[in-house]
Amino acid sequence: MPVFGHLGKLPIRIWDESRIAINAYEMCHDGDFIVTHFNGEPDMWNTKPPLLLWIQVFFMKTIGINEIAIRLPSAFAALFTCIVLLLLSCKYLKNPWFGLIAAFVLITSNGYINYHASRTGDYDSLLTLFTTLSGLLFFAYCEKRDKNHLYLFFLFTALAVLTKSIAGLLFLPAIFIYSILSRQFIPLLKNRHFYFGLISFLILVVGYYTLRELNNAGFLAAVEKNELGGRYLEVNEGHKSGFWYYYKNFIDHQLSYWYFLVPFGVLSGLLNKNEKIKRLVLFTSLMVVTYFFVISAAQTKLQWYDVPLYHQK
């Protein structure tokens, strides 16, 4: 019910959801799956890759053009994120209760069950699913040294980038730090599968951006302005707040029911006698802290930029 209940009741929300809905609607009609359009022209304001739009177009053609078709990708992404947490708990910790509790906390957090997250046609729920999968697959690789986990890590990282551009890479600092702490950094550099996976990632990501630029000259310059230095180093569209904006938001609204349990969960995990739990808590804590500082240091701040944090908590 928190994810799917009355999903189509509210009309399409103004700003991002409405812009994305028009992008998907025009893609559905013009058949151009590389260059997104707005009012019949290439969209140089919303420069995100089109993975979310492709899924929305699929639902438009399946169930019709309506609010539910626009929002189902986000809702299913939330469902699959909860399933991933449950599978992790069952397979790795051998106890389903951790996963069930984690999913319950996730779907009762305002920041996750809200507009611009799991119940609207925005990028962030799908982004959260892919960053969850990529992070946990890297953790699984460090645990088992299975090359398949490494390849899947690169695949889901690529899908995260193809969902919301540079936002799909913001957990990489934590992954880099954990690779050092787990003594996997040097072995990774010596592992040919790491380079094969990296090449696969570059083929998917660089391939799309190159193809878009070839079909829409000036696209890469627009990406740099909208998503890279222009948004991170400068205030975009008046969205300016202090460094502790996201922390205050957690307490006041986004994680208001659960924030006081976070430090107890971290401490109990790091001090746990079960080494598996200890390593998992260390990894997820690194993911939370580094991502938090990355988005807090940005000049442009919006309340939904913290959505990928919730699955780590």
PDB file of C-alpha atoms in Angstrom:
ATOM      1  CA  MET A   1       0.000   0.000   0.000  1.00  0.00           C
ATOM      2  CA  PRO A   2       2.683   2.630   0.768  1.00  0.00           C
ATOM      3  CA  VAL A   3       4.209   2.061  -2.682  1.00  0.00           C
ATOM      4  CA  PHE A   4       1.318   1.135  -5.009  1.00  0.00           C
ATOM      5  CA  GLY A   5      -1.813   2.351  -3.202  1.00  0.00           C
ATOM      6  CA  HIS A   6      -3.722   5.079  -5.116  1.00  0.00           C
ATOM      7  CA  LEU A   7      -0.666   5.549  -7.323  1.00  0.00           C
ATOM      8  CA  GLY A   8      -2.576   7.346 -10.068  1.00  0.00           C
ATOM      9  CA  LYS A   9      -4.881   9.439  -7.867  1.00  0.00           C
ATOM     10  CA  LEU A  10      -2.887  12.664  -7.877  1.00  0.00           C
ATOM     11  CA  PRO A  11      -2.396  14.451 -11.198  1.00  0.00           C
ATOM     12  CA  ILE A  12       1.112  14.676 -12.611  1.00  0.00           C
ATOM     13  CA  ARG A  13       3.146  16.937 -10.337  1.00  0.00           C
ATOM     14  CA  ILE A  14       4.572  20.199 -11.614  1.00  0.00           C
ATOM     15  CA  TRP A  15       8.294  20.607 -12.356  1.00  0.00           C
ATOM     16  CA  ASP A  16      10.335  17.444 -12.850  1.00  0.00           C
ATOM     17  CA  GLU A  17       7.608  14.796 -13.061  1.00  0.00           C
ATOM     18  CA  SER A  18       5.644  16.811 -15.602  1.00  0.00           C
ATOM     19  CA  ARG A  19       8.763  17.510 -17.676  1.00  0.00           C
ATOM     20  CA  ILE A  20       9.717  13.829 -17.671  1.00  0.00           C
ATOM     21  CA  ALA A  21       6.145  12.846 -18.551  1.00  0.00           C
ATOM     22  CA  ILE A  22       6.245  15.120 -21.620  1.00  0.00           C
ATOM     23  CA  ASN A  23       9.645  13.678 -22.602  1.00  0.00           C
ATOM     24  CA  ALA A  24       8.194  10.146 -22.396  1.00  0.00           C
ATOM     25  CA  TYR A  25       4.975  11.153 -24.207  1.00  0.00           C
ATOM     26  CA  GLU A  26       6.889  12.679 -27.112  1.00  0.00           C
ATOM     27  CA  MET A  27       9.262   9.689 -27.254  1.00  0.00           C
ATOM     28  CA  CYS A  28       6.227   7.402 -27.393  1.00  0.00           C
ATOM     29  CA  HIS A  29       4.917   9.304 -30.436  1.00  0.00           C
ATOM     30  CA  ASP A  30       8.062  10.274 -32.361  1.00  0.00           C
ATOM     31  CA  GLY A  31       9.907   6.969 -31.843  1.00  0.00           C
ATOM     32  CA  ASP A  32      13.231   8.704 -31.133  1.00  0.00           C
ATOM     33  CA  PHE A  33      14.735   6.679 -28.285  1.00  0.00           C
ATOM     34  CA  ILE A  34      18.094   8.507 -28.274  1.00  0.00           C
ATOM     35  CA  VAL A  35      17.244  12.220 -28.278  1.00  0.00           C
ATOM     36  CA  THR A  36      14.585  13.261 -25.769  1.00  0.00           C
ATOM     37  CA  HIS A  37      12.235  16.040 -26.876  1.00  0.00           C
ATOM     38  CA  PHE A  38      10.160  18.759 -25.254  1.00  0.00           C
ATOM     39  CA  ASN A  39       7.620  20.677 -27.368  1.00  0.00           C
ATOM     40  CA  GLY A  40       8.994  18.973 -30.456  1.00  0.00           C
ATOM     41  CA  GLU A  41      12.574  20.180 -29.894  1.00  0.00           C
ATOM     42  CA  PRO A  42      15.585  18.356 -28.410  1.00  0.00           C
ATOM     43  CA  ASP A  43      15.415  18.863 -24.647  1.00  0.00           C
ATOM     44  CA  MET A  44      18.577  20.675 -23.558  1.00  0.00           C
ATOM     45  CA  TRP A  45      17.282  21.465 -20.065  1.00  0.00           C
ATOM     46  CA  ASN A  46      16.590  17.912 -18.926  1.00  0.00           C
ATOM     47  CA  THR A  47      19.791  16.224 -20.091  1.00  0.00           C
ATOM     48  CA  LYS A  48      19.446  12.972 -18.155  1.00  0.00           C
ATOM     49  CA  PRO A  49      19.867   9.722 -20.122  1.00  0.00           C
ATOM     50  CA  PRO A  50      16.617   8.068 -21.244  1.00  0.00           C
ATOM     51  CA  LEU A  51      16.502   4.742 -19.356  1.00  0.00           C
ATOM     52  CA  LEU A  52      13.562   5.836 -17.180  1.00  0.00           C
ATOM     53  CA  LEU A  53      11.793   7.209 -20.267  1.00  0.00           C
ATOM     54  CA  TRP A  54      12.194   3.907 -22.092  1.00  0.00           C
ATOM     55  CA  ILE A  55      10.447   2.089 -19.236  1.00  0.00           C
ATOM     56  CA  GLN A  56       7.696   4.715 -19.069  1.00  0.00           C
ATOM     57  CA  VAL A  57       7.141   4.397 -22.818  1.00  0.00           C
ATOM     58  CA  PHE A  58       6.809   0.618 -22.377  1.00  0.00           C
ATOM     59  CA  PHE A  59       4.044   1.133 -19.803  1.00  0.00           C
ATOM     60  CA  MET A  60       2.371   3.802 -21.966  1.00  0.00           C
ATOM     61  CA  LYS A  61       2.151   1.347 -24.826  1.00  0.00           C
ATOM     62  CA  THR A  62       1.005  -1.418 -22.454  1.00  0.00           C
ATOM     63  CA  ILE A  63      -1.628   0.251 -20.250  1.00  0.00           C
ATOM     64  CA  GLY A  64      -2.141   3.626 -21.913  1.00  0.00           C
ATOM     65  CA  ILE A  65      -0.979   7.185 -21.374  1.00  0.00           C
ATOM     66  CA  ASN A  66      -1.872   8.077 -17.798  1.00  0.00           C
ATOM     67  CA  GLU A  67      -0.428   8.833 -14.357  1.00  0.00           C
ATOM     68  CA  ILE A  68       0.053   5.161 -13.492  1.00  0.00           C
ATOM     69  CA  ALA A  69       2.158   4.501 -16.599  1.00  0.00           C
ATOM     70  CA  ILE A  70       4.430   7.392 -15.635  1.00  0.00           C
ATOM     71  CA  ARG A  71       4.794   6.241 -12.010  1.00  0.00           C
ATOM     72  CA  LEU A  72       4.956   2.457 -12.253  1.00  0.00           C
ATOM     73  CA  PRO A  73       8.729   2.401 -12.984  1.00  0.00           C
ATOM     74  CA  SER A  74       9.381   4.191  -9.689  1.00  0.00           C
ATOM     75  CA  ALA A  75       6.955   1.995  -7.757  1.00  0.00           C
ATOM     76  CA  PHE A  76       8.389  -1.247  -9.146  1.00  0.00           C
ATOM     77  CA  ALA A  77      11.906   0.030  -8.445  1.00  0.00           C
ATOM     78  CA  ALA A  78      10.888   0.534  -4.803  1.00  0.00           C
ATOM     79  CA  LEU A  79       9.407  -2.972  -4.664  1.00  0.00           C
ATOM     80  CA  PHE A  80      12.553  -4.524  -6.155  1.00  0.00           C
ATOM     81  CA  THR A  81      14.746  -2.526  -3.755  1.00  0.00           C
ATOM     82  CA  CYS A  82      12.849  -4.053  -0.829  1.00  0.00           C
ATOM     83  CA  ILE A  83      13.216  -7.515  -2.370  1.00  0.00           C
ATOM     84  CA  VAL A  84      16.977  -6.951  -2.742  1.00  0.00           C
ATOM     85  CA  LEU A  85      17.241  -6.074   0.958  1.00  0.00           C
ATOM     86  CA  LEU A  86      15.287  -9.207   1.877  1.00  0.00           C
ATOM     87  CA  LEU A  87      17.432 -11.432  -0.356  1.00  0.00           C
ATOM     88  CA  LEU A  88      20.606  -9.962   1.115  1.00  0.00           C
ATOM     89  CA  SER A  89      19.326 -10.731   4.588  1.00  0.00           C
ATOM     90  CA  CYS A  90      18.340 -14.296   3.694  1.00  0.00           C
ATOM     91  CA  LYS A  91      21.382 -15.218   1.598  1.00  0.00           C
ATOM     92  CA  TYR A  92      24.160 -13.404   3.430  1.00  0.00           C
ATOM     93  CA  LEU A  93      22.973 -12.979   7.032  1.00  0.00           C
ATOM     94  CA  LYS A  94      20.852 -16.166   6.993  1.00  0.00           C
ATOM     95  CA  ASN A  95      18.063 -14.316   8.764  1.00  0.00           C
ATOM     96  CA  PRO A  96      15.047 -12.803   6.973  1.00  0.00           C
ATOM     97  CA  TRP A  97      14.162 -10.481   9.855  1.00  0.00           C
ATOM     98  CA  PHE A  98      16.957  -8.022   9.100  1.00  0.00           C
ATOM     99  CA  GLY A  99      15.653  -7.617   5.559  1.00  0.00           C
ATOM    100  CA  LEU A 100      12.014  -7.360   6.592  1.00  0.00           C
ATOM    101  CA  ILE A 101      12.810  -4.691   9.188  1.00  0.00           C
ATOM    102  CA  ALA A 102      15.012  -2.799   6.721  1.00  0.00           C
ATOM    103  CA  ALA A 103      12.231  -2.836   4.098  1.00  0.00           C
ATOM    104  CA  PHE A 104       9.680  -1.715   6.699  1.00  0.00           C
ATOM    105  CA  VAL A 105      11.867   1.220   7.764  1.00  0.00           C
ATOM    106  CA  LEU A 106      12.465   2.108   4.113  1.00  0.00           C
ATOM    107  CA  ILE A 107       8.806   2.256   3.092  1.00  0.00           C
ATOM    108  CA  THR A 108       7.824   4.202   6.225  1.00  0.00           C
ATOM    109  CA  SER A 109      10.428   6.938   5.684  1.00  0.00           C
ATOM    110  CA  ASN A 110       8.975  10.208   4.423  1.00  0.00           C
ATOM    111  CA  GLY A 111      11.981  10.865   2.223  1.00  0.00           C
ATOM    112  CA  TYR A 112      11.447   7.611   0.339  1.00  0.00           C
ATOM    113  CA  ILE A 113       7.636   7.358   0.246  1.00  0.00           C
ATOM    114  CA  ASN A 114       7.008  10.826  -1.043  1.00  0.00           C
ATOM    115  CA  TYR A 115       6.819  12.873  -4.198  1.00  0.00           C
ATOM    116  CA  HIS A 116       9.980  12.863  -6.294  1.00  0.00           C
ATOM    117  CA  ALA A 117      10.841   9.394  -4.974  1.00  0.00           C
ATOM    118  CA  SER A 118       9.008   6.057  -5.037  1.00  0.00           C
ATOM    119  CA  ARG A 119       5.517   7.358  -5.856  1.00  0.00           C
ATOM    120  CA  THR A 120       6.120   9.785  -8.715  1.00  0.00           C
ATOM    121  CA  GLY A 121       7.570   9.494 -12.185  1.00  0.00           C
ATOM    122  CA  ASP A 122      11.009  10.827 -11.260  1.00  0.00           C
ATOM    123  CA  TYR A 123      14.487   9.369 -11.562  1.00  0.00           C
ATOM    124  CA  ASP A 124      15.362   8.817  -7.926  1.00  0.00           C
ATOM    125  CA  SER A 125      13.601   5.543  -7.102  1.00  0.00           C
ATOM    126  CA  LEU A 126      15.096   3.800 -10.136  1.00  0.00           C
ATOM    127  CA  LEU A 127      18.477   5.348  -9.338  1.00  0.00           C
ATOM    128  CA  THR A 128      18.218   4.009  -5.775  1.00  0.00           C
ATOM    129  CA  LEU A 129      17.508   0.489  -7.031  1.00  0.00           C
ATOM    130  CA  PHE A 130      20.585   0.467  -9.269  1.00  0.00           C
ATOM    131  CA  THR A 131      22.927   2.065  -6.714  1.00  0.00           C
ATOM    132  CA  THR A 132      21.693  -0.452  -4.136  1.00  0.00           C
ATOM    133  CA  LEU A 133      22.441  -3.339  -6.474  1.00  0.00           C
ATOM    134  CA  SER A 134      25.810  -2.006  -7.613  1.00  0.00           C
ATOM    135  CA  GLY A 135      26.966  -1.317  -4.062  1.00  0.00           C
ATOM    136  CA  LEU A 136      25.864  -4.671  -2.676  1.00  0.00           C
ATOM    137  CA  LEU A 137      27.382  -6.519  -5.627  1.00  0.00           C
ATOM    138  CA  PHE A 138      30.728  -4.840  -4.995  1.00  0.00           C
ATOM    139  CA  PHE A 139      30.434  -5.848  -1.341  1.00  0.00           C
ATOM    140  CA  ALA A 140      29.604  -9.403  -2.442  1.00  0.00           C
ATOM    141  CA  TYR A 141      32.678  -9.412  -4.693  1.00  0.00           C
ATOM    142  CA  CYS A 142      34.882  -8.393  -1.755  1.00  0.00           C
ATOM    143  CA  GLU A 143      33.372 -11.247   0.255  1.00  0.00           C
ATOM    144  CA  LYS A 144      33.567 -14.054  -2.321  1.00  0.00           C
ATOM    145  CA  ARG A 145      35.924 -12.813  -5.095  1.00  0.00           C
ATOM    146  CA  ASP A 146      33.411 -13.998  -7.698  1.00  0.00           C
ATOM    147  CA  LYS A 147      34.077 -12.310 -11.055  1.00  0.00           C
ATOM    148  CA  ASN A 148      30.359 -12.437 -11.883  1.00  0.00           C
ATOM    149  CA  HIS A 149      29.678 -10.078  -8.981  1.00  0.00           C
ATOM    150  CA  LEU A 150      32.286  -7.706 -10.386  1.00  0.00           C
ATOM    151  CA  TYR A 151      30.728  -7.713 -13.857  1.00  0.00           C
ATOM    152  CA  LEU A 152      27.267  -7.147 -12.378  1.00  0.00           C
ATOM    153  CA  PHE A 153      28.650  -4.277 -10.299  1.00  0.00           C
ATOM    154  CA  PHE A 154      29.781  -2.530 -13.479  1.00  0.00           C
ATOM    155  CA  LEU A 155      26.483  -3.328 -15.222  1.00  0.00           C
ATOM    156  CA  PHE A 156      24.288  -1.823 -12.510  1.00  0.00           C
ATOM    157  CA  THR A 157      26.612   1.152 -12.115  1.00  0.00           C
ATOM    158  CA  ALA A 158      26.172   1.777 -15.841  1.00  0.00           C
ATOM    159  CA  LEU A 159      22.389   1.485 -15.471  1.00  0.00           C
ATOM    160  CA  ALA A 160      22.532   3.989 -12.592  1.00  0.00           C
ATOM    161  CA  VAL A 161      24.394   6.442 -14.823  1.00  0.00           C
ATOM    162  CA  LEU A 162      21.964   5.833 -17.686  1.00  0.00           C
ATOM    163  CA  THR A 163      19.179   6.662 -15.234  1.00  0.00           C
ATOM    164  CA  LYS A 164      20.473   9.898 -13.690  1.00  0.00           C
ATOM    165  CA  SER A 165      23.874  10.685 -15.146  1.00  0.00           C
ATOM    166  CA  ILE A 166      26.626  11.633 -12.676  1.00  0.00           C
ATOM    167  CA  ALA A 167      24.371  10.845  -9.691  1.00  0.00           C
ATOM    168  CA  GLY A 168      24.929   7.159 -10.475  1.00  0.00           C
ATOM    169  CA  LEU A 169      28.619   7.549  -9.573  1.00  0.00           C
ATOM    170  CA  LEU A 170      28.326   9.336  -6.237  1.00  0.00           C
ATOM    171  CA  PHE A 171      28.842   6.164  -4.195  1.00  0.00           C
ATOM    172  CA  LEU A 172      32.194   5.429  -5.877  1.00  0.00           C
ATOM    173  CA  PRO A 173      34.259   7.241  -3.193  1.00  0.00           C
ATOM    174  CA  ALA A 174      32.849   4.853  -0.566  1.00  0.00           C
ATOM    175  CA  ILE A 175      33.524   1.854  -2.788  1.00  0.00           C
ATOM    176  CA  PHE A 176      37.099   3.043  -3.323  1.00  0.00           C
ATOM    177  CA  ILE A 177      37.663   3.455   0.447  1.00  0.00           C
ATOM    178  CA  TYR A 178      36.140   0.051   1.220  1.00  0.00           C
ATOM    179  CA  SER A 179      38.299  -1.623  -1.424  1.00  0.00           C
ATOM    180  CA  ILE A 180      41.339  -0.325   0.486  1.00  0.00           C
ATOM    181  CA  LEU A 181      39.995  -1.313   3.913  1.00  0.00           C
ATOM    182  CA  SER A 182      39.098  -4.792   2.674  1.00  0.00           C
ATOM    183  CA  ARG A 183      42.512  -5.124   0.988  1.00  0.00           C
ATOM    184  CA  GLN A 184      40.969  -5.531  -2.440  1.00  0.00           C
ATOM    185  CA  PHE A 185      42.279  -2.397  -4.137  1.00  0.00           C
ATOM    186  CA  ILE A 186      45.621  -3.779  -5.337  1.00  0.00           C
ATOM    187  CA  PRO A 187      44.177  -7.203  -6.257  1.00  0.00           C
ATOM    188  CA  LEU A 188      41.492  -5.399  -8.284  1.00  0.00           C
ATOM    189  CA  LEU A 189      44.144  -3.501 -10.227  1.00  0.00           C
ATOM    190  CA  LYS A 190      45.787  -6.841 -11.046  1.00  0.00           C
ATOM    191  CA  ASN A 191      42.501  -8.528 -12.016  1.00  0.00           C
ATOM    192  CA  ARG A 192      41.806  -8.630 -15.745  1.00  0.00           C
ATOM    193  CA  HIS A 193      38.079  -8.972 -15.071  1.00  0.00           C
ATOM    194  CA  PHE A 194      38.148  -5.513 -13.477  1.00  0.00           C
ATOM    195  CA  TYR A 195      39.316  -4.022 -16.765  1.00  0.00           C
ATOM    196  CA  PHE A 196      36.875  -6.075 -18.835  1.00  0.00           C
ATOM    197  CA  GLY A 197      34.058  -4.819 -16.582  1.00  0.00           C
ATOM    198  CA  LEU A 198      35.319  -1.240 -16.805  1.00  0.00           C
ATOM    199  CA  ILE A 199      35.427  -1.449 -20.611  1.00  0.00           C
ATOM    200  CA  SER A 200      31.861  -2.791 -20.632  1.00  0.00           C
ATOM    201  CA  PHE A 201      30.776   0.110 -18.431  1.00  0.00           C
ATOM    202  CA  LEU A 202      32.440   2.626 -20.752  1.00  0.00           C
ATOM    203  CA  ILE A 203      30.905   1.055 -23.854  1.00  0.00           C
ATOM    204  CA  LEU A 204      27.400   1.459 -22.388  1.00  0.00           C
ATOM    205  CA  VAL A 205      27.816   4.931 -20.899  1.00  0.00           C
ATOM    206  CA  VAL A 206      30.217   6.624 -23.300  1.00  0.00           C
ATOM    207  CA  GLY A 207      28.431   4.899 -26.172  1.00  0.00           C
ATOM    208  CA  TYR A 208      25.105   6.523 -25.266  1.00  0.00           C
ATOM    209  CA  TYR A 209      26.552  10.001 -24.717  1.00  0.00           C
ATOM    210  CA  THR A 210      28.493   9.809 -27.982  1.00  0.00           C
ATOM    211  CA  LEU A 211      25.424   8.650 -29.888  1.00  0.00           C
ATOM    212  CA  ARG A 212      23.319  11.437 -28.376  1.00  0.00           C
ATOM    213  CA  GLU A 213      25.945  14.077 -29.277  1.00  0.00           C
ATOM    214  CA  LEU A 214      26.119  12.795 -32.845  1.00  0.00           C
ATOM    215  CA  ASN A 215      22.348  13.124 -33.154  1.00  0.00           C
ATOM    216  CA  ASN A 216      22.019  16.291 -31.060  1.00  0.00           C
ATOM    217  CA  ALA A 217      25.020  18.610 -31.401  1.00  0.00           C
ATOM    218  CA  GLY A 218      25.748  20.591 -28.243  1.00  0.00           C
ATOM    219  CA  PHE A 219      24.308  17.945 -25.910  1.00  0.00           C
ATOM    220  CA  LEU A 220      27.600  17.329 -24.056  1.00  0.00           C
ATOM    221  CA  ALA A 221      28.029  21.051 -23.420  1.00  0.00           C
ATOM    222  CA  ALA A 222      24.493  21.137 -21.984  1.00  0.00           C
ATOM    223  CA  VAL A 223      25.309  18.162 -19.735  1.00  0.00           C
ATOM    224  CA  GLU A 224      28.386  19.944 -18.396  1.00  0.00           C
ATOM    225  CA  LYS A 225      26.348  23.058 -17.664  1.00  0.00           C
ATOM    226  CA  ASN A 226      23.320  21.304 -16.145  1.00  0.00           C
ATOM    227  CA  GLU A 227      24.798  18.363 -14.266  1.00  0.00           C
ATOM    228  CA  LEU A 228      28.540  18.696 -13.677  1.00  0.00           C
ATOM    229  CA  GLY A 229      30.332  21.878 -12.640  1.00  0.00           C
ATOM    230  CA  GLY A 230      27.350  24.093 -13.309  1.00  0.00           C
ATOM    231  CA  ARG A 231      25.090  22.386 -10.761  1.00  0.00           C
ATOM    232  CA  TYR A 232      27.686  21.227  -8.251  1.00  0.00           C
ATOM    233  CA  LEU A 233      29.869  24.346  -8.067  1.00  0.00           C
ATOM    234  CA  GLU A 234      27.147  26.958  -8.532  1.00  0.00           C
ATOM    235  CA  VAL A 235      23.633  27.513  -7.206  1.00  0.00           C
ATOM    236  CA  ASN A 236      21.177  26.349  -9.866  1.00  0.00           C
ATOM    237  CA  GLU A 237      17.746  27.986 -10.159  1.00  0.00           C
ATOM    238  CA  GLY A 238      17.961  29.488  -6.667  1.00  0.00           C
ATOM    239  CA  HIS A 239      18.195  26.144  -4.795  1.00  0.00           C
ATOM    240  CA  LYS A 240      20.689  27.339  -2.181  1.00  0.00           C
ATOM    241  CA  SER A 241      20.997  26.017   1.386  1.00  0.00           C
ATOM    242  CA  GLY A 242      23.678  25.525   4.020  1.00  0.00           C
ATOM    243  CA  PHE A 243      25.993  22.537   4.405  1.00  0.00           C
ATOM    244  CA  TRP A 244      23.780  20.837   7.016  1.00  0.00           C
ATOM    245  CA  TYR A 245      20.603  21.135   4.951  1.00  0.00           C
ATOM    246  CA  TYR A 246      20.224  17.363   4.436  1.00  0.00           C
ATOM    247  CA  TYR A 247      20.997  16.544   8.070  1.00  0.00           C
ATOM    248  CA  LYS A 248      18.285  18.925   9.283  1.00  0.00           C
ATOM    249  CA  ASN A 249      15.935  17.530   6.675  1.00  0.00           C
ATOM    250  CA  PHE A 250      16.485  13.981   7.967  1.00  0.00           C
ATOM    251  CA  ILE A 251      15.462  14.997  11.472  1.00  0.00           C
ATOM    252  CA  ASP A 252      12.618  17.359  10.629  1.00  0.00           C
ATOM    253  CA  HIS A 253      10.940  15.391   7.865  1.00  0.00           C
ATOM    254  CA  GLN A 254      12.688  12.814   5.705  1.00  0.00           C
ATOM    255  CA  LEU A 255      13.655  10.312   8.423  1.00  0.00           C
ATOM    256  CA  SER A 256      11.705  11.808  11.293  1.00  0.00           C
ATOM    257  CA  TYR A 257      10.441   8.495  12.703  1.00  0.00           C
ATOM    258  CA  TRP A 258      13.722   6.617  12.552  1.00  0.00           C
ATOM    259  CA  TYR A 259      16.720   8.976  12.633  1.00  0.00           C
ATOM    260  CA  PHE A 260      17.366   8.505  16.369  1.00  0.00           C
ATOM    261  CA  LEU A 261      17.886   4.759  15.810  1.00  0.00           C
ATOM    262  CA  VAL A 262      20.613   5.231  13.168  1.00  0.00           C
ATOM    263  CA  PRO A 263      23.597   5.724  15.553  1.00  0.00           C
ATOM    264  CA  PHE A 264      22.469   2.766  17.697  1.00  0.00           C
ATOM    265  CA  GLY A 265      22.218   0.597  14.595  1.00  0.00           C
ATOM    266  CA  VAL A 266      25.701   1.588  13.438  1.00  0.00           C
ATOM    267  CA  LEU A 267      27.294   1.032  16.849  1.00  0.00           C
ATOM    268  CA  SER A 268      25.564  -2.294  17.455  1.00  0.00           C
ATOM    269  CA  GLY A 269      26.639  -3.460  14.002  1.00  0.00           C
ATOM    270  CA  LEU A 270      30.286  -2.391  14.309  1.00  0.00           C
ATOM    271  CA  LEU A 271      30.545  -3.954  17.780  1.00  0.00           C
ATOM    272  CA  ASN A 272      28.714  -7.147  16.786  1.00  0.00           C
ATOM    273  CA  LYS A 273      30.521 -10.448  17.258  1.00  0.00           C
ATOM    274  CA  ASN A 274      29.246 -11.618  13.889  1.00  0.00           C
ATOM    275  CA  GLU A 275      31.985 -10.600  11.436  1.00  0.00           C
ATOM    276  CA  LYS A 276      29.569 -10.634   8.506  1.00  0.00           C
ATOM    277  CA  ILE A 277      27.320  -8.061  10.157  1.00  0.00           C
ATOM    278  CA  LYS A 278      30.334  -5.982  11.143  1.00  0.00           C
ATOM    279  CA  ARG A 279      31.665  -5.847   7.569  1.00  0.00           C
ATOM    280  CA  LEU A 280      28.242  -5.081   6.108  1.00  0.00           C
ATOM    281  CA  VAL A 281      27.635  -2.241   8.577  1.00  0.00           C
ATOM    282  CA  LEU A 282      31.078  -0.809   7.885  1.00  0.00           C
ATOM    283  CA  PHE A 283      30.391  -0.861   4.149  1.00  0.00           C
ATOM    284  CA  THR A 284      26.920   0.709   4.365  1.00  0.00           C
ATOM    285  CA  SER A 285      28.145   3.331   6.853  1.00  0.00           C
ATOM    286  CA  LEU A 286      30.865   4.357   4.430  1.00  0.00           C
ATOM    287  CA  MET A 287      28.257   4.571   1.667  1.00  0.00           C
ATOM    288  CA  VAL A 288      26.047   6.856   3.789  1.00  0.00           C
ATOM    289  CA  VAL A 289      28.795   9.132   5.108  1.00  0.00           C
ATOM    290  CA  THR A 290      30.610   9.716   1.813  1.00  0.00           C
ATOM    291  CA  TYR A 291      27.396  10.252  -0.175  1.00  0.00           C
ATOM    292  CA  PHE A 292      26.123  12.628   2.505  1.00  0.00           C
ATOM    293  CA  PHE A 293      29.270  14.750   2.349  1.00  0.00           C
ATOM    294  CA  VAL A 294      29.312  14.749  -1.449  1.00  0.00           C
ATOM    295  CA  ILE A 295      25.751  16.078  -1.766  1.00  0.00           C
ATOM    296  CA  SER A 296      26.173  18.433   1.211  1.00  0.00           C
ATOM    297  CA  ALA A 297      29.225  20.029  -0.390  1.00  0.00           C
ATOM    298  CA  ALA A 298      27.279  20.792  -3.578  1.00  0.00           C
ATOM    299  CA  GLN A 299      26.105  24.372  -4.018  1.00  0.00           C
ATOM    300  CA  THR A 300      22.737  23.292  -5.441  1.00  0.00           C
ATOM    301  CA  LYS A 301      20.584  21.466  -2.895  1.00  0.00           C
ATOM    302  CA  LEU A 302      17.197  19.830  -3.362  1.00  0.00           C
ATOM    303  CA  GLN A 303      15.427  17.683  -0.777  1.00  0.00           C
ATOM    304  CA  TRP A 304      15.186  14.594  -3.011  1.00  0.00           C
ATOM    305  CA  TYR A 305      18.924  14.397  -3.699  1.00  0.00           C
ATOM    306  CA  ASP A 306      19.199  12.307  -0.517  1.00  0.00           C
ATOM    307  CA  VAL A 307      16.819   9.531  -1.699  1.00  0.00           C
ATOM    308  CA  PRO A 308      19.636   6.989  -2.462  1.00  0.00           C
ATOM    309  CA  LEU A 309      20.724   7.202   1.195  1.00  0.00           C
ATOM    310  CA  TYR A 310      17.648   5.519   2.635  1.00  0.00           C
ATOM    311  CA  HIS A 311      18.361   1.968   1.495  1.00  0.00           C
ATOM    312  CA  GLN A 312      21.771   2.195   3.234  1.00  0.00           C
ATOM    313  CA  LYS A 313      20.269   3.118   6.592  1.00  0.00           C
TER     314      LYS A 313
END
